[in-house]
Amino acid sequence: MPQTDVDAAAAAAADPDHVAVLAFPFATHAAPLLAIIHRLATSSPNKHFSFFSTEQSNNSIFSIYKQNINIKAYNVWDGVPEGYVFSGKPQEHIELFMKSAPGSFKKAMEVAVSETGRKVSCLVSDAFFWFAGEMAEEIGVAWLPFWTAGPSSLSAHVYTDLLRETFGDGGVTGLEDELLSLIPGMSKIRIRDLPEGVLFGNLESFFSNMLHKMGRALPQADAVFINSFEELEPSITEDLKSKFKKFLSIGPFNMISPPPPVADAYGCRTWLDSQKLASVAYVSFGSVTTPPPHELVALAEALETSEVPFIWSLKDNSKVHLPDGFLDRTTSQGLVVPWTPQSEILAHRAVGVFVTHCGWNSLLESIAGGVPMICRPFFGDQNINGRMVEDVWEIGLQVEDGVLTKHGLLNSLYKVLSLDGGKKMRENIKAFKQLAKEAIGPNGSSVNNFIALSDLMIMSTSSKDEKVTSNTFLEPRFTSNQKSQENQHSYL
Ligand SMILES: *[C@@H]1O[C@H](CO)[C@@H](O)[C@H](O)[C@H]1NC(C)=O
Ligand SMILES: CC(=O)N[C@H]1CO[C@H](CO)[C@@H](O)[C@@H]1O
């Protein structure tokens, strides 16, 4: 036997635990899953983790992590048949991947099992993979799905059947402003705030079906875990704890291990240093979405008229839509840059408001920075997040009528940045920041939930003494030369 096989065999005999991790390889799903697996692997050095994703995803996320000898990446097929011609329909690549996924994951898992000599003892997956529950059942191990967005959107998917029974699935025209009082913790959410595909939009689309099946499958999981903290949405959290066998909030990840400082390529930090306390508007809609041209114009006009100093993260190819001369006229007022170190900017004392699409990761970064938001949501969970921001947490505003207009944005900027209006929002968001700090501190809810999650992965008796403690909770997860994470999240 070659030496490496001997080593593998010895390690497997010492601790046969083998956690298989199935990642959703699109948008910002795989990276946060790997972040948590990295922490678990660091705190359980004898357990082996196999991480399954597509080659492309795998290449982009693995390069940023410190090498862990007990995590191994496996590539799974992206589901695109040889010579396939894309018809251009939305989410086609996702649909192809999802159709092949159960088979591709099974095949890749067989390879990992034979290579390591360890049977799979626990299955962790993106919550999107409703079929992973059946896979886990077949091999007789625990299923631990991970939901990458917030608790309120998760609740919407778990309650889809009840919502459809109550409001019908034949369209909701006229009911858009009905409140969802029938769902615990959602009494301020309107039908119109729901993710599309629950009550409106194409209920038969591949994506709607996937989320529907997911909502039905999750109560069978051994635990559902999430990048949030219980104190942010206590009533929804409590309700989901009663729906699921276990519901474990183990975030916010961005506060547990903040990305290390990166080079200030566009001079944002230096520029911010020269600005007044809580005076700057930071504008970014994540890396997936750009508002339509007329909204970019409205935004530019509002910024210029308001004279509010700003940093605007805008891709170079969108600059053509800006009003003539805007960039020249605003050189001393603000910066328009193609990329920003978002969490650092939001943490800077000079930033007073974040104009955002309200994706989950951006929202958590805004809490970490204590910066109130102006939300212009686009799709997925962004509408429900925006509603929570304005009406439940009172840590920001939504743009009027859901679109950016010059007049509306001027109003919102004034409200958030003026001393009186903004003060309460700033206090509220700083209070959440404090709660988040406590959640990830000694005996905090997220720490205890992390330990509970880790315990669920210990299936074999031989490793029972390898208990995770809160000491390993804050293990740094990045290499120092890590490129900053993309800041966006929505479902896609
Ligand atoms: C930890 O927190 C729980 C719940 O808040 C509390 O009941 C318990 O006494 C705390 N334990 C310690 C050691 O502080
Ligand atoms: C199985 C496989 O090819 N895994 C790759 C995943 O990505 C890392 C980082 O780029 C590669 O080193 C692995 O070879």
Coordinates of C-alpha atoms and ligand atoms in Angstrom, one line a residue, residues 58-59 62-63 73-75, ligand 2:
N58 CA -14.8 25.1 -6.5
N59 CA -12.0 27.0 -8.2
F62 CA -11.2 27.3 -2.5
S63 CA -8.4 29.6 -3.4
A73 CA -13.0 19.4 -2.7
Y74 CA -14.7 17.2 -5.3
N75 CA -16.0 18.4 -8.6
Ligands
LIG2 C1 -11.6 18.1 -7.5 C2 -11.0 19.4 -7.9 O1 -10.6 19.6 -9.0 N1 -11.0 20.3 -7.0 C3 -10.4 21.6 -7.2 C4 -11.3 22.6 -6.5 O2 -10.7 23.8 -6.4 C5 -9.4 23.8 -5.9 C6 -8.9 25.3 -5.8 O3 -8.8 25.8 -7.0 C7 -8.5 23.0 -6.6 O4 -7.2 22.9 -6.0 C8 -9.0 21.6 -6.7 O5 -8.2 20.8 -7.5

